[in-house]
Coordinates of C-alpha atoms in Angstrom, one line a residue:
Chain P
M16 CA 50.4 52.9 30.6
L17 CA 46.7 53.3 29.6
H18 CA 44.6 51.7 32.3
V19 CA 40.8 50.9 31.8
Q20 CA 39.2 49.7 35.1
N21 CA 35.7 48.3 35.3
A22 CA 34.5 50.7 32.6
S23 CA 30.7 50.6 32.1
V24 CA 28.5 52.6 29.7
F25 CA 24.8 52.8 29.7
F26 CA 22.9 55.1 27.3
S27 CA 19.4 55.6 26.0
A28 CA 18.4 54.3 22.6
R29 CA 16.2 56.4 20.4
D30 CA 13.1 54.7 21.6
G31 CA 14.0 55.4 25.3
R32 CA 15.2 51.9 26.1
M33 CA 18.4 51.7 28.1
V34 CA 21.3 50.1 26.2
H35 CA 24.1 48.5 28.2
A36 CA 26.9 49.3 25.7
L37 CA 29.9 48.4 27.8
D38 CA 30.0 46.1 30.8
R39 CA 32.9 46.4 33.3
A40 CA 35.7 46.4 30.8
T41 CA 39.2 46.1 32.2
L42 CA 42.2 46.6 29.9
D43 CA 45.8 47.7 30.1
I44 CA 47.7 49.0 27.1
D45 CA 51.4 49.0 27.8
A46 CA 54.2 50.8 25.9
N47 CA 55.0 49.3 22.5
S48 CA 51.9 47.2 22.3
V49 CA 49.1 47.0 19.8
V50 CA 45.8 46.1 21.5
V51 CA 43.1 45.1 19.1
A52 CA 39.4 44.9 20.1
L53 CA 37.5 42.5 17.9
G54 CA 33.8 41.8 17.8
A55 CA 30.6 42.0 15.9
S56 CA 28.5 45.1 15.6
G57 CA 27.1 46.3 18.9
C58 CA 29.8 44.6 21.1
G59 CA 30.9 47.9 22.6
K60 CA 34.3 48.2 20.9
S61 CA 33.6 51.6 19.5
T62 CA 32.0 52.7 22.8
L63 CA 35.3 51.6 24.5
L64 CA 37.3 53.6 22.0
N65 CA 35.1 56.7 22.4
A66 CA 35.5 56.5 26.1
I67 CA 39.3 56.3 25.9
A68 CA 39.3 59.2 23.4
G69 CA 37.2 61.2 25.9
F70 CA 34.3 61.7 23.5
L71 CA 32.0 59.7 25.9
P72 CA 31.9 59.8 29.7
L73 CA 31.7 56.5 31.6
S74 CA 28.7 55.5 33.6
D75 CA 31.0 53.7 36.0
G76 CA 34.7 52.7 36.3
S77 CA 37.7 54.7 35.3
I78 CA 40.3 55.3 32.6
T79 CA 43.7 56.7 33.3
L80 CA 46.6 57.5 31.0
D81 CA 50.0 57.5 32.8
G82 CA 48.1 58.1 36.1
Q83 CA 46.1 61.0 34.8
P84 CA 42.3 60.5 34.6
V85 CA 40.8 60.6 31.1
D86 CA 37.6 62.7 31.0
K87 CA 37.8 64.8 27.8
P88 CA 39.5 64.6 24.4
G89 CA 43.1 65.7 24.2
A90 CA 46.2 65.8 22.1
D91 CA 47.8 63.0 24.2
R92 CA 45.5 60.6 22.5
G93 CA 45.6 60.6 18.6
V94 CA 42.4 59.3 16.9
V95 CA 42.1 57.8 13.4
F96 CA 38.4 57.6 12.4
Q97 CA 36.8 55.0 10.1
K98 CA 35.5 57.8 7.9
D99 CA 38.3 60.3 7.3
T100 CA 37.7 63.7 8.9
L101 CA 40.2 65.7 6.8
L102 CA 39.3 69.4 6.4
P103 CA 38.5 69.9 2.7
W104 CA 39.6 73.6 2.7
K105 CA 43.1 72.8 3.9
S106 CA 46.0 71.2 2.0
V107 CA 47.2 67.7 2.9
A108 CA 50.2 69.3 4.8
E109 CA 47.9 71.7 6.7
N110 CA 45.6 68.9 7.6
V111 CA 48.6 66.9 9.0
A112 CA 49.8 69.9 10.9
L113 CA 46.4 70.9 12.4
G114 CA 47.2 69.7 15.9
L115 CA 50.5 71.6 15.8
K116 CA 48.6 74.7 14.8
F117 CA 46.3 74.3 17.7
A118 CA 49.4 73.9 19.9
G119 CA 50.8 77.2 18.6
V120 CA 53.8 75.8 16.7
P121 CA 55.1 78.4 14.1
A122 CA 54.1 77.8 10.5
R123 CA 57.5 76.9 9.2
D124 CA 58.1 74.2 11.8
R125 CA 54.6 72.8 11.2
R126 CA 55.4 72.5 7.5
E127 CA 58.7 70.7 8.2
R128 CA 57.1 68.3 10.6
A129 CA 54.2 67.6 8.2
E130 CA 56.5 66.7 5.4
E131 CA 58.5 64.4 7.7
L132 CA 55.3 62.6 8.7
L133 CA 54.0 62.4 5.1
R134 CA 57.3 60.7 4.2
L135 CA 56.7 58.2 7.1
V136 CA 53.3 57.2 5.6
G137 CA 54.5 57.1 2.1
L138 CA 53.0 60.3 0.8
D139 CA 55.9 62.5 0.0
G140 CA 55.1 64.9 -2.8
F141 CA 51.5 65.2 -1.8
A142 CA 51.9 68.0 0.8
N143 CA 50.2 70.6 -1.4
A144 CA 47.4 68.3 -2.7
A145 CA 43.8 68.9 -1.7
P146 CA 42.2 66.0 0.3
H147 CA 39.6 65.4 -2.4
E148 CA 42.3 64.6 -4.9
L149 CA 43.4 61.6 -2.9
S150 CA 42.1 58.0 -2.9
G151 CA 40.5 56.5 0.2
G152 CA 43.7 54.7 1.2
M153 CA 45.8 57.9 0.8
R154 CA 43.3 59.9 2.9
Q155 CA 43.6 57.4 5.7
R156 CA 47.4 57.7 5.5
V157 CA 47.0 61.5 6.0
G158 CA 44.7 60.7 8.9
I159 CA 47.4 58.5 10.5
A160 CA 50.0 61.2 9.9
R161 CA 47.7 63.9 11.4
A162 CA 47.1 61.8 14.5
L163 CA 50.9 61.3 15.0
A164 CA 51.8 65.0 14.5
T165 CA 51.1 66.0 18.1
D166 CA 53.3 63.0 19.3
P167 CA 50.4 61.4 21.3
K168 CA 51.0 58.8 24.0
I169 CA 48.6 56.4 22.2
L170 CA 47.0 56.0 18.8
L171 CA 43.3 55.1 18.8
M172 CA 42.1 53.6 15.6
D173 CA 38.4 53.0 15.0
E174 CA 38.1 50.5 12.1
P175 CA 40.3 52.8 10.1
F176 CA 40.6 50.3 7.2
G177 CA 37.0 49.1 7.2
A178 CA 35.9 51.1 4.2
L179 CA 39.0 50.3 2.1
D180 CA 39.1 47.6 -0.6
S181 CA 41.0 44.4 0.4
L182 CA 44.2 45.1 -1.5
T183 CA 44.5 48.6 -0.1
R184 CA 43.7 47.3 3.3
E185 CA 46.6 44.9 3.2
Q186 CA 49.0 47.7 2.2
M187 CA 47.6 49.8 5.0
Q188 CA 48.1 47.1 7.6
E189 CA 51.7 46.7 6.5
L190 CA 52.2 50.5 6.6
L191 CA 50.7 50.6 10.1
I192 CA 53.2 47.9 11.3
D193 CA 56.0 49.9 9.8
V194 CA 54.8 53.1 11.5
W195 CA 54.4 51.2 14.8
A196 CA 57.9 49.6 14.5
R197 CA 59.5 53.0 13.8
T198 CA 57.7 55.2 16.2
G199 CA 57.1 52.7 19.0
K200 CA 53.6 54.2 19.6
R201 CA 51.2 52.1 21.5
I202 CA 48.0 51.5 19.5
F203 CA 44.4 50.6 20.4
F204 CA 42.8 49.3 17.2
I205 CA 39.2 48.3 16.5
T206 CA 38.2 45.8 13.8
H207 CA 35.6 43.2 13.0
S208 CA 38.1 41.3 10.8
I209 CA 39.6 38.3 12.7
E210 CA 42.5 38.1 10.2
E211 CA 43.3 41.8 10.7
A212 CA 43.2 41.4 14.5
L213 CA 45.5 38.4 14.4
F214 CA 47.9 40.1 12.0
L215 CA 48.2 43.4 13.8
G216 CA 47.7 42.8 17.5
T217 CA 50.2 42.0 20.2
T218 CA 47.1 41.5 22.2
V219 CA 43.6 40.7 20.9
V220 CA 40.6 41.2 23.1
V221 CA 37.4 39.5 21.8
M222 CA 34.2 41.3 22.7
S223 CA 30.6 40.1 22.6
P224 CA 27.4 42.2 22.5
R225 CA 24.4 42.8 24.8
P226 CA 25.9 43.8 27.1
G227 CA 29.2 44.7 25.4
R228 CA 32.0 42.9 27.3
I229 CA 35.4 41.5 26.9
V230 CA 35.1 37.7 26.8
A231 CA 38.6 36.6 25.9
R232 CA 42.2 37.8 25.5
F233 CA 45.0 36.5 23.4
D234 CA 48.7 37.5 23.5
L235 CA 50.3 37.2 20.1
D236 CA 53.5 37.9 18.3
F237 CA 52.6 37.7 14.5
V238 CA 53.0 41.4 14.3
R239 CA 56.6 41.4 15.7
Q240 CA 57.3 38.5 13.4
F241 CA 56.2 40.5 10.4
A242 CA 58.1 43.6 11.6
Q243 CA 61.3 41.5 11.5
E244 CA 60.8 39.1 8.7
R245 CA 58.3 40.9 6.5
D246 CA 56.8 37.7 5.2
V247 CA 53.0 37.7 5.1
R248 CA 52.7 34.3 3.7
A249 CA 54.7 32.6 6.4
I250 CA 52.4 34.2 9.0
L251 CA 49.1 33.4 7.2
S252 CA 50.2 29.8 6.6
A253 CA 51.4 29.2 10.2
P254 CA 49.4 26.5 11.9
R255 CA 49.1 28.6 15.0
F256 CA 47.4 31.4 12.9
A257 CA 44.8 29.0 11.6
E258 CA 44.1 27.6 15.1
L259 CA 43.7 31.0 16.6
Y260 CA 41.5 32.0 13.7
D261 CA 39.1 29.1 14.4
E262 CA 39.1 29.6 18.1
I263 CA 38.3 33.3 17.8
R264 CA 35.7 32.6 15.1
N265 CA 33.9 30.3 17.4
L266 CA 34.0 32.9 20.2
V267 CA 32.6 35.6 17.9
H268 CA 29.8 33.5 16.5
R269 CA 28.6 31.8 19.7
P270 CA 25.1 30.4 19.4
H271 CA 23.6 32.8 21.9
D272 CA 25.1 35.7 20.0
R273 CA 22.2 37.8 18.6
S274 CA 24.4 40.3 16.8
H275 CA 22.5 39.7 13.5
D276 CA 19.3 41.2 14.8
G277 CA 20.3 44.7 13.9
G278 CA 23.5 46.6 14.4
D279 CA 23.3 49.3 17.0
R280 CA 26.9 50.4 17.0
P281 CA 27.1 53.8 18.8
Q282 CA 28.2 56.5 16.4
Chain H
M28 CA 36.7 19.4 -15.9
T29 CA 40.0 20.4 -17.6
D30 CA 40.3 23.8 -16.0
L31 CA 43.4 23.0 -14.1
A32 CA 45.0 21.1 -16.9
S33 CA 44.5 23.9 -19.4
R34 CA 45.9 26.6 -17.2
G35 CA 48.7 28.4 -19.0
A36 CA 47.4 27.5 -22.5
P37 CA 47.3 30.4 -24.9
L38 CA 44.1 32.4 -24.9
P39 CA 42.2 32.7 -28.2
T40 CA 43.1 36.0 -29.9
P41 CA 40.3 38.5 -30.5
T42 CA 39.2 38.4 -34.1
A43 CA 39.3 42.1 -35.0
A44 CA 42.1 44.4 -34.1
P45 CA 40.9 47.7 -32.6
T46 CA 40.2 50.4 -35.2
A47 CA 41.9 53.8 -35.2
A48 CA 39.0 55.6 -33.7
P49 CA 37.0 53.3 -31.4
K50 CA 33.4 54.0 -30.7
R51 CA 33.2 55.7 -27.2
V52 CA 30.4 54.6 -25.0
R53 CA 29.1 55.6 -21.5
L54 CA 26.5 54.4 -19.1
H55 CA 22.9 55.3 -20.1
P56 CA 22.2 58.6 -18.3
F57 CA 19.0 59.3 -16.3
G58 CA 17.5 62.8 -16.0
L59 CA 19.7 65.8 -16.5
D60 CA 22.9 64.1 -15.5
G61 CA 25.0 67.2 -15.8
A62 CA 24.4 67.7 -19.5
P63 CA 25.2 71.3 -20.6
T64 CA 22.2 73.6 -20.9
L65 CA 23.9 77.0 -21.7
L66 CA 23.2 76.9 -25.5
I67 CA 19.6 75.9 -25.0
S68 CA 19.1 78.8 -22.5
L69 CA 20.8 81.3 -24.9
A70 CA 18.6 80.1 -27.8
T71 CA 15.5 80.4 -25.6
G72 CA 16.4 84.0 -24.7
A73 CA 17.0 84.8 -28.4
A74 CA 13.6 83.2 -29.3
L75 CA 11.8 85.2 -26.6
I76 CA 13.3 88.5 -27.9
G77 CA 12.4 87.4 -31.4
L78 CA 8.8 86.7 -30.4
W79 CA 8.7 90.2 -28.8
F80 CA 9.9 91.8 -32.0
L81 CA 7.3 89.8 -34.0
V82 CA 4.4 90.7 -31.7
A83 CA 5.3 94.4 -31.8
W84 CA 5.9 94.4 -35.5
L85 CA 2.5 92.6 -36.2
R86 CA 0.8 95.0 -33.7
L87 CA -0.9 92.1 -32.1
V88 CA -0.9 94.0 -28.8
P89 CA -1.4 97.8 -28.5
P90 CA 2.0 99.5 -27.8
L91 CA 0.5 101.0 -24.6
F92 CA 0.5 97.5 -23.1
L93 CA 3.5 96.0 -24.8
P94 CA 6.0 98.5 -26.4
G95 CA 8.3 97.1 -29.0
P96 CA 12.0 96.4 -28.2
E97 CA 13.3 99.3 -30.3
E98 CA 10.9 101.6 -28.4
V99 CA 12.1 100.4 -25.1
F100 CA 15.7 100.8 -26.2
T101 CA 15.0 104.4 -27.5
Q102 CA 13.4 105.2 -24.1
F103 CA 16.5 103.7 -22.3
L104 CA 18.8 106.0 -24.3
A105 CA 16.5 109.0 -23.6
I106 CA 16.6 108.3 -19.9
L107 CA 20.3 107.8 -20.1
D108 CA 20.6 111.2 -21.7
D109 CA 18.0 113.3 -19.8
G110 CA 17.3 111.3 -16.7
Y111 CA 13.8 110.6 -15.3
A112 CA 11.6 112.6 -12.9
G113 CA 14.3 115.1 -12.1
A114 CA 17.2 112.7 -11.6
T115 CA 19.8 111.1 -13.9
L116 CA 19.7 107.4 -14.5
G117 CA 23.0 107.1 -12.6
E118 CA 21.4 108.8 -9.6
H119 CA 18.4 106.4 -9.7
V120 CA 20.7 103.4 -10.0
S121 CA 23.1 104.5 -7.2
A122 CA 20.2 105.3 -4.9
S123 CA 18.9 101.8 -5.3
L124 CA 22.4 100.2 -5.0
F125 CA 23.1 102.2 -1.9
R126 CA 19.9 100.9 -0.2
I127 CA 20.5 97.3 -1.2
S128 CA 24.2 97.3 -0.3
T129 CA 23.6 99.0 3.1
A130 CA 20.8 96.6 3.9
A131 CA 22.8 93.6 2.8
L132 CA 25.8 94.7 4.9
L133 CA 23.5 95.2 8.0
A134 CA 21.6 91.9 7.4
A135 CA 24.9 90.0 7.0
S136 CA 26.6 91.6 10.0
F137 CA 23.6 90.7 12.3
G138 CA 22.3 87.6 10.6
I139 CA 25.6 85.6 10.3
P140 CA 26.7 85.9 13.9
L141 CA 23.2 85.4 15.2
G142 CA 22.6 82.4 12.9
L143 CA 26.0 80.8 14.1
A144 CA 25.0 81.4 17.7
M145 CA 21.6 79.9 17.1
G146 CA 23.3 76.8 15.6
L147 CA 25.6 76.5 18.7
N148 CA 23.5 77.5 21.7
R149 CA 20.1 76.3 22.7
W150 CA 19.2 79.5 24.6
V151 CA 20.0 81.8 21.7
K152 CA 18.1 79.4 19.4
G153 CA 15.1 79.2 21.8
V154 CA 14.9 82.9 22.2
F155 CA 15.2 84.0 18.6
D156 CA 13.4 81.2 16.9
T157 CA 9.9 82.5 17.7
P158 CA 10.3 86.1 16.4
I159 CA 12.2 85.0 13.2
E160 CA 9.8 82.1 12.4
F161 CA 6.9 84.6 13.0
Y162 CA 8.1 87.4 10.8
W163 CA 10.0 85.8 8.0
P164 CA 7.1 84.3 6.0
L165 CA 5.3 87.7 6.0
P166 CA 5.5 89.6 2.7
P167 CA 7.4 92.9 3.2
L168 CA 4.5 94.8 1.8
A169 CA 2.4 93.7 4.8
Y170 CA 4.7 95.4 7.3
L171 CA 5.6 98.3 5.1
P172 CA 2.9 100.5 6.7
L173 CA 4.4 99.8 10.1
M174 CA 7.9 100.8 8.9
I175 CA 6.5 104.1 7.7
I176 CA 4.5 104.8 10.9
W177 CA 7.4 103.9 13.1
L178 CA 10.4 105.1 11.1
G179 CA 9.1 107.9 8.9
I180 CA 9.5 108.2 5.1
G181 CA 13.2 108.8 4.9
E182 CA 16.0 106.4 4.0
L183 CA 15.8 104.7 7.4
S184 CA 12.5 103.0 6.8
K185 CA 13.5 101.8 3.3
I186 CA 16.8 100.3 4.5
V187 CA 15.2 98.7 7.5
L188 CA 12.5 97.1 5.3
L189 CA 15.2 95.7 3.0
T190 CA 17.3 94.6 5.9
L191 CA 14.4 92.7 7.5
A192 CA 13.7 91.0 4.2
M193 CA 17.3 89.9 3.7
F194 CA 18.0 89.0 7.4
A195 CA 15.9 85.8 7.7
P196 CA 17.5 83.8 4.8
I197 CA 21.0 84.8 5.8
C198 CA 20.4 84.0 9.5
L199 CA 18.7 80.7 8.8
S200 CA 21.5 79.6 6.3
A201 CA 24.2 80.3 8.9
Q202 CA 22.3 78.2 11.4
A203 CA 21.9 75.4 8.9
G204 CA 25.7 75.6 8.2
V205 CA 26.5 75.0 11.8
R206 CA 24.0 72.1 11.9
S207 CA 25.5 70.4 8.8
L208 CA 28.9 70.1 10.7
P209 CA 29.6 66.4 11.2
I210 CA 30.3 65.5 14.9
E211 CA 33.4 63.4 13.8
R212 CA 35.0 66.6 12.5
V213 CA 34.4 68.3 15.9
N214 CA 35.8 65.2 17.7
A215 CA 38.8 65.0 15.5
A216 CA 39.6 68.7 16.2
L217 CA 39.1 68.2 20.0
S218 CA 41.4 65.1 20.0
L219 CA 44.0 67.3 18.3
G220 CA 43.9 69.6 21.2
A221 CA 41.7 72.4 19.8
T222 CA 40.4 75.0 22.4
R223 CA 36.7 76.1 22.0
W224 CA 37.8 79.3 20.2
Q225 CA 40.1 77.3 17.8
L226 CA 37.2 74.9 17.2
F227 CA 35.0 77.8 16.2
L228 CA 37.5 79.6 14.0
D229 CA 39.2 76.6 12.3
I230 CA 36.3 74.1 12.1
V231 CA 32.8 75.6 12.7
L232 CA 33.2 78.8 10.6
P233 CA 34.8 77.3 7.5
S234 CA 32.3 74.3 7.7
A235 CA 29.4 76.7 7.7
L236 CA 30.9 79.0 5.0
P237 CA 29.3 77.4 2.0
E238 CA 25.8 77.6 3.5
I239 CA 26.5 81.2 4.6
L240 CA 27.4 82.2 1.1
T241 CA 24.3 80.5 -0.3
G242 CA 22.3 82.4 2.3
L243 CA 23.9 85.7 1.2
R244 CA 23.1 84.9 -2.4
I245 CA 19.4 84.2 -1.6
G246 CA 19.3 87.2 0.7
I247 CA 20.5 89.6 -2.0
G248 CA 18.0 88.1 -4.4
V249 CA 15.2 88.7 -1.9
G250 CA 16.5 92.3 -1.5
W251 CA 16.2 93.0 -5.2
S252 CA 12.6 91.6 -5.2
T253 CA 11.7 93.8 -2.2
L254 CA 13.3 96.9 -3.8
V255 CA 10.2 98.2 -5.5
A256 CA 8.2 97.8 -2.3
A257 CA 10.8 99.7 -0.3
E258 CA 10.9 102.5 -2.9
L259 CA 7.1 102.9 -2.7
I260 CA 7.7 104.9 0.5
A261 CA 7.8 108.5 -0.7
A262 CA 11.0 108.0 -2.7
T263 CA 12.2 110.5 -5.3
R264 CA 15.1 108.4 -6.5
G265 CA 15.6 104.7 -7.3
I266 CA 14.8 102.2 -10.0
G267 CA 11.8 101.0 -8.0
F268 CA 10.5 104.5 -7.7
M269 CA 11.1 105.0 -11.4
I270 CA 8.9 102.0 -12.2
M271 CA 6.1 102.9 -9.8
S272 CA 6.1 106.6 -11.0
A273 CA 6.1 105.5 -14.7
S274 CA 3.2 103.2 -14.1
H275 CA 1.1 106.1 -12.9
F276 CA 1.5 107.7 -16.3
L277 CA 1.1 104.4 -18.2
A278 CA 4.6 104.9 -19.5
T279 CA 5.0 101.2 -20.1
D280 CA 8.3 101.6 -22.0
V281 CA 9.9 103.2 -18.9
V282 CA 8.5 100.3 -16.8
F283 CA 10.3 98.0 -19.1
V284 CA 13.5 99.9 -18.9
G285 CA 13.3 99.7 -15.1
I286 CA 12.6 96.0 -15.1
G287 CA 15.5 95.5 -17.4
I288 CA 17.9 97.4 -15.2
I289 CA 16.8 95.6 -12.0
A290 CA 17.2 92.2 -13.8
A291 CA 20.6 93.1 -15.1
W292 CA 21.9 94.2 -11.6
A293 CA 20.3 91.3 -9.8
F294 CA 22.0 89.0 -12.3
A295 CA 25.3 90.7 -11.8
F296 CA 25.1 90.4 -8.0
S297 CA 24.1 86.8 -8.2
Y298 CA 27.0 86.1 -10.6
G299 CA 29.4 88.0 -8.4
M300 CA 28.3 85.8 -5.4
R301 CA 28.9 82.7 -7.5
L302 CA 32.4 83.9 -8.3
L303 CA 32.9 84.6 -4.6
E304 CA 31.8 81.1 -3.8
R305 CA 34.2 79.6 -6.3
T306 CA 37.1 81.6 -4.7
L307 CA 36.2 81.1 -1.1
V308 CA 34.8 77.6 -1.0
P309 CA 36.4 75.8 -4.0
W310 CA 35.9 72.5 -2.1
K311 CA 32.1 72.8 -2.1
G312 CA 30.6 69.5 -3.3
K313 CA 33.9 67.7 -3.4
S314 CA 34.3 66.2 0.0

């Protein structure tokens, strides 16, 4: 169980002003769940992910993973970034196995595990390719395989499909559901696409900016439905899907929301 | 509006079938746009040599100031056979190469680690920034007298002068290499369980390598351009010495031979560094 309790983050903007990036967020991520944080720019969703990953200390509150306090990055939390962070001097397989190398796994076992993971993300045959030879979608597949290699307790995904074209994005969403169904990893996923949130999340938390806080929570089962029936159209045309879409849309675009006056999403 | 009704109707066929060799087009380029320049450069070189021949043949300039190409070549063969000022051409060249290589080795083995440390640690950066920023814009000729006073007229002062000249660009490039490292790459490695030492070896060092190699290439170039100054110090061997000595006797043809040899070696070093870059950092500019 990943447990976020009253987590708050304040930091200084470049002009010295104090930014209240995250306000008393409380969130549980149970086994076998996909929790999606949804919101406009500056709502604190990336701040929350960075804190869970251990890249950013909290000003107040606590984060624990299976009872252990989270205060620095570690291999028990795999991260998939928006912009892929593959190492250009290593082959695809070496990139996937990077965490295993850090853990001291012998080269032959690393290679075997990397090939297994590349099969899982639909990239068998690309083990020896260089990252720059791959398309954006394929690079994100490598990113997912790399994050899974160390067998983390949770997968943290920071708008991983945000930079992809819409067709590739749909393929990647289905791939992620397959990976989730097969590995049973719990996932914390960030997006600003309502449709993506509804499609992927077992839980969707809606966040609003200034200060960034969680304003609503929905428990869903479209993702389980897709994992079983594999019928996208049935889900997208379900009346419940449309209702939720409208409800969340109204939450995200509330009149007092000033998210259009300049994005200050923490990097 | 008959759009919906006409859906599925056959599309009008194009009038002309494609010809066997269609005209290939591309977007209008702007600026250089990667167009090849090798042939133009070669032609320019040939034209300059041709102009040199012409000027010498027409005797537009006295040979004392500008000897003709065949004169310079004859002098080159003569030096190759008999040497110059009591040493063979091979001895002059190897004296210069020894100084440059030793200085490059020294500059790299101090400059790269210090540059990396300056990119990583504020104390190292703070301490070393002042002396480096102070001395590196100085022309080596300006501190040459100090080298002689402090270190004498032997090999040591020459090698230290060259090392100082090469050190700054190498050190500053290594520092820039560390600073060009994106924070996401560091975070990715940390979240994969990297220790600080693994982070340095597997992420920081390879990320900085392209800039380090560029720094070495620039540093060696600076070394060659400082060589003549270094060999002003009571040298009896070296290409720089040969040029300076010949100038005292107005032996312009020997000066030309020396310049040609330095140019050829400097080009060879630069080309070798490019090859090294292609082998060590084939990903450069592709990620």
